[in-house]
mmCIF file of C-alpha atoms in Angstrom:
data_model
loop_
_atom_site.group_PDB
_atom_site.id
_atom_site.type_symbol
_atom_site.label_atom_id
_atom_site.label_comp_id
_atom_site.label_asym_id
_atom_site.label_seq_id
_atom_site.Cartn_x
_atom_site.Cartn_y
_atom_site.Cartn_z
ATOM 1 C CA ASN C 1 14.995 13.246 -5.306
ATOM 2 C CA ALA C 2 11.620 13.192 -6.901
ATOM 3 C CA GLY C 3 10.711 9.605 -5.672
ATOM 4 C CA VAL C 4 7.904 8.015 -7.381
ATOM 5 C CA THR C 5 5.939 10.387 -9.870
ATOM 6 C CA GLN C 6 2.448 9.494 -11.286
ATOM 7 C CA THR C 7 0.676 11.165 -14.072
ATOM 8 C CA PRO C 8 -2.045 12.307 -14.373
ATOM 9 C CA LYS C 9 -3.347 13.267 -11.034
ATOM 10 C CA PHE C 10 -6.986 13.236 -11.987
ATOM 11 C CA ARG C 11 -8.810 11.835 -15.160
ATOM 12 C CA ILE C 12 -12.196 11.383 -16.200
ATOM 13 C CA LEU C 13 -12.772 8.701 -19.020
ATOM 14 C CA LYS C 14 -15.923 7.640 -20.930
ATOM 15 C CA ILE C 15 -16.816 4.086 -20.764
ATOM 16 C CA GLY C 16 -14.924 2.098 -23.485
ATOM 17 C CA GLN C 17 -12.111 4.579 -23.730
ATOM 18 C CA SER C 18 -8.389 3.482 -22.963
ATOM 19 C CA MET C 19 -5.616 5.384 -21.344
ATOM 20 C CA THR C 20 -2.035 4.857 -19.757
ATOM 21 C CA LEU C 21 -1.207 5.770 -16.198
ATOM 22 C CA GLN C 22 2.381 6.716 -16.042
ATOM 23 C CA CYS C 23 4.725 5.869 -13.070
ATOM 24 C CA THR C 24 8.413 6.735 -12.917
ATOM 25 C CA GLN C 25 10.853 6.456 -10.149
ATOM 26 C CA ASP C 26 14.359 7.789 -9.653
ATOM 27 C CA MET C 27 15.504 5.507 -6.813
ATOM 28 C CA ASN C 28 16.823 2.746 -8.903
ATOM 29 C CA HIS C 29 14.507 0.353 -7.274
ATOM 30 C CA ASN C 30 13.860 -3.058 -8.852
ATOM 31 C CA TYR C 31 10.527 -3.757 -7.535
ATOM 32 C CA MET C 32 7.485 -1.802 -8.641
ATOM 33 C CA TYR C 33 3.767 -2.194 -7.975
ATOM 34 C CA TRP C 34 0.244 -0.941 -9.055
ATOM 35 C CA TYR C 35 -2.455 -0.886 -6.368
ATOM 36 C CA ARG C 36 -6.062 0.493 -6.669
ATOM 37 C CA GLN C 37 -7.892 1.805 -3.504
ATOM 38 C CA ASP C 38 -11.501 1.962 -3.482
ATOM 39 C CA PRO C 39 -13.582 3.813 -0.730
ATOM 40 C CA GLY C 40 -13.362 2.101 2.624
ATOM 41 C CA MET C 41 -11.372 -0.600 1.019
ATOM 42 C CA GLY C 42 -7.747 -1.602 1.330
ATOM 43 C CA LEU C 43 -5.282 -1.282 -1.549
ATOM 44 C CA LYS C 44 -5.573 -4.341 -3.938
ATOM 45 C CA LEU C 45 -2.489 -5.256 -6.115
ATOM 46 C CA ILE C 46 -3.059 -5.180 -9.820
ATOM 47 C CA TYR C 47 0.234 -5.839 -11.201
ATOM 48 C CA TYR C 48 4.080 -6.001 -10.032
ATOM 49 C CA SER C 49 7.410 -6.197 -11.389
ATOM 50 C CA VAL C 50 10.559 -7.221 -9.957
ATOM 51 C CA GLY C 51 12.887 -5.775 -12.725
ATOM 52 C CA ALA C 52 12.920 -4.600 -16.150
ATOM 53 C CA GLY C 53 11.143 -7.097 -18.670
ATOM 54 C CA ILE C 54 9.477 -8.939 -15.812
ATOM 55 C CA THR C 55 5.940 -8.626 -14.782
ATOM 56 C CA ASP C 56 3.196 -10.714 -13.089
ATOM 57 C CA LYS C 57 -0.342 -10.379 -12.144
ATOM 58 C CA GLY C 58 -1.778 -9.362 -8.739
ATOM 59 C CA GLU C 59 -5.092 -9.838 -7.205
ATOM 60 C CA VAL C 60 -7.146 -7.896 -9.502
ATOM 61 C CA PRO C 61 -5.461 -7.723 -12.990
ATOM 62 C CA ASN C 62 -8.519 -8.090 -15.176
ATOM 63 C CA GLY C 63 -8.899 -4.954 -17.571
ATOM 64 C CA TYR C 64 -5.322 -3.775 -17.153
ATOM 65 C CA ASN C 65 -2.012 -4.360 -18.601
ATOM 66 C CA VAL C 66 1.546 -3.397 -17.723
ATOM 67 C CA SER C 67 5.026 -3.197 -19.411
ATOM 68 C CA ARG C 68 8.367 -2.696 -17.764
ATOM 69 C CA SER C 69 10.998 -1.921 -20.389
ATOM 70 C CA THR C 70 13.327 0.213 -18.046
ATOM 71 C CA THR C 71 13.962 -0.034 -14.404
ATOM 72 C CA GLU C 72 12.519 3.468 -13.912
ATOM 73 C CA ASP C 73 9.273 3.265 -15.637
ATOM 74 C CA PHE C 74 6.113 0.972 -15.060
ATOM 75 C CA PRO C 75 3.076 2.253 -16.951
ATOM 76 C CA LEU C 76 -0.565 0.705 -16.512
ATOM 77 C CA ARG C 77 -2.686 0.462 -19.477
ATOM 78 C CA LEU C 78 -6.420 0.484 -19.018
ATOM 79 C CA GLU C 79 -8.406 -0.914 -22.129
ATOM 80 C CA LEU C 80 -11.998 -0.537 -22.787
ATOM 81 C CA ALA C 81 -12.684 1.444 -19.506
ATOM 82 C CA ALA C 82 -15.725 0.355 -17.298
ATOM 83 C CA PRO C 83 -17.259 2.134 -14.324
ATOM 84 C CA SER C 84 -15.897 -0.793 -12.082
ATOM 85 C CA GLN C 85 -12.462 0.692 -12.685
ATOM 86 C CA THR C 86 -13.372 3.933 -11.055
ATOM 87 C CA SER C 87 -10.768 4.238 -8.265
ATOM 88 C CA VAL C 88 -7.608 5.766 -6.877
ATOM 89 C CA TYR C 89 -4.443 4.001 -8.459
ATOM 90 C CA PHE C 90 -1.271 4.121 -6.683
ATOM 91 C CA CYS C 91 2.116 3.177 -8.045
ATOM 92 C CA ALA C 92 5.021 2.091 -5.591
ATOM 93 C CA SER C 93 8.501 1.045 -5.726
ATOM 94 C CA SER C 94 10.670 -0.921 -3.358
ATOM 95 C CA TYR C 95 14.482 -1.479 -3.311
ATOM 96 C CA GLY C 96 14.096 -5.258 -2.577
ATOM 97 C CA ALA C 97 12.572 -8.126 -0.969
ATOM 98 C CA SER C 98 14.085 -7.740 2.477
ATOM 99 C CA ALA C 99 11.774 -7.162 5.350
ATOM 100 C CA ASP C 100 13.085 -3.809 6.090
ATOM 101 C CA TYR C 101 12.223 -2.380 2.682
ATOM 102 C CA GLY C 102 8.903 -0.820 2.670
ATOM 103 C CA TYR C 103 7.066 0.920 -0.233
ATOM 104 C CA THR C 104 7.628 4.344 -1.553
ATOM 105 C CA PHE C 105 4.228 5.398 -3.081
ATOM 106 C CA GLY C 106 3.305 7.866 -5.636
ATOM 107 C CA SER C 107 0.761 10.562 -4.988
ATOM 108 C CA GLY C 108 -1.925 8.717 -6.842
ATOM 109 C CA THR C 109 -4.198 9.009 -9.828
ATOM 110 C CA ARG C 110 -7.750 9.566 -9.250
ATOM 111 C CA LEU C 111 -9.735 7.943 -12.047
ATOM 112 C CA THR C 112 -13.597 8.214 -12.648
ATOM 113 C CA VAL C 113 -15.149 6.212 -15.558
ATOM 114 C CA VAL C 114 -18.523 7.601 -16.720
ATOM 115 C CA GLN H 1 -7.075 -15.736 -0.351
ATOM 116 C CA LYS H 2 -4.657 -14.320 2.172
ATOM 117 C CA GLU H 3 -6.451 -11.773 4.386
ATOM 118 C CA VAL H 4 -5.593 -8.996 6.767
ATOM 119 C CA GLU H 5 -8.154 -7.895 9.146
ATOM 120 C CA GLN H 6 -8.456 -4.317 10.900
ATOM 121 C CA ASN H 7 -10.991 -2.656 12.851
ATOM 122 C CA SER H 8 -12.221 0.161 10.561
ATOM 123 C CA GLY H 9 -13.055 2.438 13.658
ATOM 124 C CA PRO H 10 -13.086 5.222 14.005
ATOM 125 C CA LEU H 11 -11.083 5.159 17.186
ATOM 126 C CA SER H 12 -11.087 8.253 19.188
ATOM 127 C CA VAL H 13 -8.109 8.812 21.482
ATOM 128 C CA PRO H 14 -7.502 12.024 23.521
ATOM 129 C CA GLU H 15 -4.612 14.122 23.164
ATOM 130 C CA GLY H 16 -1.535 12.693 25.003
ATOM 131 C CA ALA H 17 -2.968 9.209 25.422
ATOM 132 C CA ILE H 18 -1.939 5.863 23.912
ATOM 133 C CA ALA H 19 -3.611 4.907 20.642
ATOM 134 C CA SER H 20 -3.671 0.947 20.103
ATOM 135 C CA LEU H 21 -4.233 -0.369 16.685
ATOM 136 C CA ASN H 22 -4.728 -4.260 16.004
ATOM 137 C CA CYS H 23 -4.333 -6.341 12.891
ATOM 138 C CA THR H 24 -4.796 -10.142 12.400
ATOM 139 C CA TYR H 25 -3.747 -11.938 9.318
ATOM 140 C CA SER H 26 -4.588 -15.299 7.918
ATOM 141 C CA ASP H 27 -1.326 -16.724 6.409
ATOM 142 C CA ARG H 28 0.720 -18.534 9.020
ATOM 143 C CA GLY H 29 3.693 -18.257 6.861
ATOM 144 C CA SER H 30 3.985 -14.596 6.520
ATOM 145 C CA GLN H 31 7.252 -13.099 7.588
ATOM 146 C CA SER H 32 7.226 -9.615 7.496
ATOM 147 C CA PHE H 33 4.732 -6.858 8.423
ATOM 148 C CA PHE H 34 4.143 -3.090 7.900
ATOM 149 C CA TRP H 35 2.243 -0.223 9.197
ATOM 150 C CA TYR H 36 1.473 2.691 7.023
ATOM 151 C CA ARG H 37 -0.339 5.974 7.811
ATOM 152 C CA GLN H 38 -2.575 7.510 5.113
ATOM 153 C CA TYR H 39 -3.804 11.097 5.444
ATOM 154 C CA SER H 40 -7.147 11.757 3.639
ATOM 155 C CA GLY H 41 -6.679 12.294 -0.129
ATOM 156 C CA LYS H 42 -2.905 11.325 0.299
ATOM 157 C CA SER H 43 -0.715 8.411 -0.465
ATOM 158 C CA PRO H 44 0.278 5.860 2.144
ATOM 159 C CA GLU H 45 3.516 6.383 4.058
ATOM 160 C CA LEU H 46 5.748 3.838 5.847
ATOM 161 C CA ILE H 47 5.701 4.051 9.736
ATOM 162 C CA MET H 48 7.606 0.861 10.471
ATOM 163 C CA SER H 49 8.231 -2.689 9.751
ATOM 164 C CA ILE H 50 8.504 -5.551 11.876
ATOM 165 C CA TYR H 51 9.531 -9.280 11.357
ATOM 166 C CA SER H 52 10.559 -10.734 14.520
ATOM 167 C CA ASN H 53 8.259 -11.624 17.474
ATOM 168 C CA GLY H 54 8.165 -9.008 20.052
ATOM 169 C CA ASP H 55 8.264 -5.255 20.099
ATOM 170 C CA LYS H 56 10.020 -2.645 17.951
ATOM 171 C CA GLU H 57 10.281 0.924 18.832
ATOM 172 C CA ASP H 58 10.632 4.075 16.779
ATOM 173 C CA GLY H 59 9.961 7.344 18.467
ATOM 174 C CA ARG H 60 6.452 7.435 19.781
ATOM 175 C CA PHE H 61 5.468 4.252 17.717
ATOM 176 C CA THR H 62 5.798 0.606 18.903
ATOM 177 C CA ALA H 63 5.103 -2.275 16.656
ATOM 178 C CA GLN H 64 4.216 -5.664 18.354
ATOM 179 C CA LEU H 65 4.306 -8.960 16.525
ATOM 180 C CA ASN H 66 2.953 -12.098 17.831
ATOM 181 C CA LYS H 67 3.223 -14.919 14.955
ATOM 182 C CA ALA H 68 1.756 -17.764 17.135
ATOM 183 C CA SER H 69 -1.493 -15.615 17.329
ATOM 184 C CA GLN H 70 -1.126 -14.188 13.960
ATOM 185 C CA TYR H 71 -1.506 -10.637 15.512
ATOM 186 C CA VAL H 72 0.443 -7.295 14.802
ATOM 187 C CA SER H 73 -0.242 -4.037 16.761
ATOM 188 C CA LEU H 74 0.810 -0.561 16.644
ATOM 189 C CA LEU H 75 0.884 1.725 19.697
ATOM 190 C CA ILE H 76 1.184 5.381 19.260
ATOM 191 C CA ARG H 77 2.343 7.183 22.669
ATOM 192 C CA ASP H 78 1.499 10.643 23.401
ATOM 193 C CA SER H 79 -1.177 11.062 20.771
ATOM 194 C CA GLN H 80 -1.247 14.345 18.813
ATOM 195 C CA PRO H 81 -3.863 15.945 16.596
ATOM 196 C CA SER H 82 -1.450 15.211 13.659
ATOM 197 C CA ASP H 83 -1.878 11.533 14.284
ATOM 198 C CA SER H 84 -5.501 11.775 12.798
ATOM 199 C CA ALA H 85 -5.260 9.626 9.860
ATOM 200 C CA THR H 86 -5.961 6.103 8.668
ATOM 201 C CA TYR H 87 -3.500 3.449 9.598
ATOM 202 C CA LEU H 88 -2.971 0.470 7.176
ATOM 203 C CA CYS H 89 -1.564 -2.901 8.211
ATOM 204 C CA ALA H 90 0.146 -4.941 5.412
ATOM 205 C CA VAL H 91 1.615 -8.217 5.140
ATOM 206 C CA ASN H 92 4.427 -9.355 2.753
ATOM 207 C CA THR H 93 3.237 -12.324 0.813
ATOM 208 C CA GLY H 94 6.572 -12.640 -1.148
ATOM 209 C CA PHE H 95 8.626 -10.404 -3.498
ATOM 210 C CA GLN H 96 7.441 -7.785 -1.391
ATOM 211 C CA LYS H 97 3.767 -8.111 -2.537
ATOM 212 C CA LEU H 98 1.918 -6.582 0.310
ATOM 213 C CA VAL H 99 -1.625 -7.490 1.255
ATOM 214 C CA PHE H 100 -3.276 -4.578 3.004
ATOM 215 C CA GLY H 101 -6.070 -4.380 5.423
ATOM 216 C CA THR H 102 -8.782 -2.013 5.005
ATOM 217 C CA GLY H 103 -7.436 0.547 7.667
ATOM 218 C CA THR H 104 -8.253 1.817 10.964
ATOM 219 C CA ARG H 105 -9.327 5.543 11.018
ATOM 220 C CA LEU H 106 -7.837 7.251 14.094
ATOM 221 C CA LEU H 107 -9.436 10.629 15.241
#
């Protein structure tokens, strides 16, 4: 099993450019999440989804958009990139809302906006 | 704003000793709690979860939960060089949305 796959692993964007971070999971998990992690900081929730067609904002959604057309895919769209969006982005999935289900994380995308 | 607090460290533990990592949380209604390990440049990986007061053991790891004191801890017995990492405490705020602490770096 591949688990959670994120692409690309690294990307440099210029201010004002847009891009989509891809996230795919093959575990048939209903719950999917996008977090960002800045140096010395904890992970901050950007958006999450509890199933295909259902998404909601997390703690830091400004400047981002998501969609969830299938169970497997949960892409994150950055519009008009800003230096403040320089971060490491992690996609994660979870089987359900039970206390025993932790996250499976992807390997991350390191994004630099210059 | 629901918060999770951890001492950032670094915490230096001799090989073979017990490492004790602590975490406090602000939302008294939180029901489940997680410990993740993150090696430098890697993604977090789940160590264990806990949702009942008391201790939960898994191999060399023991999680401890005290809801009255809003306190979660992780003990690592017989510390090994491979345990050097950052340990993240996380609290479930609903729909498995986790709020993470900033992590404790263990040397």
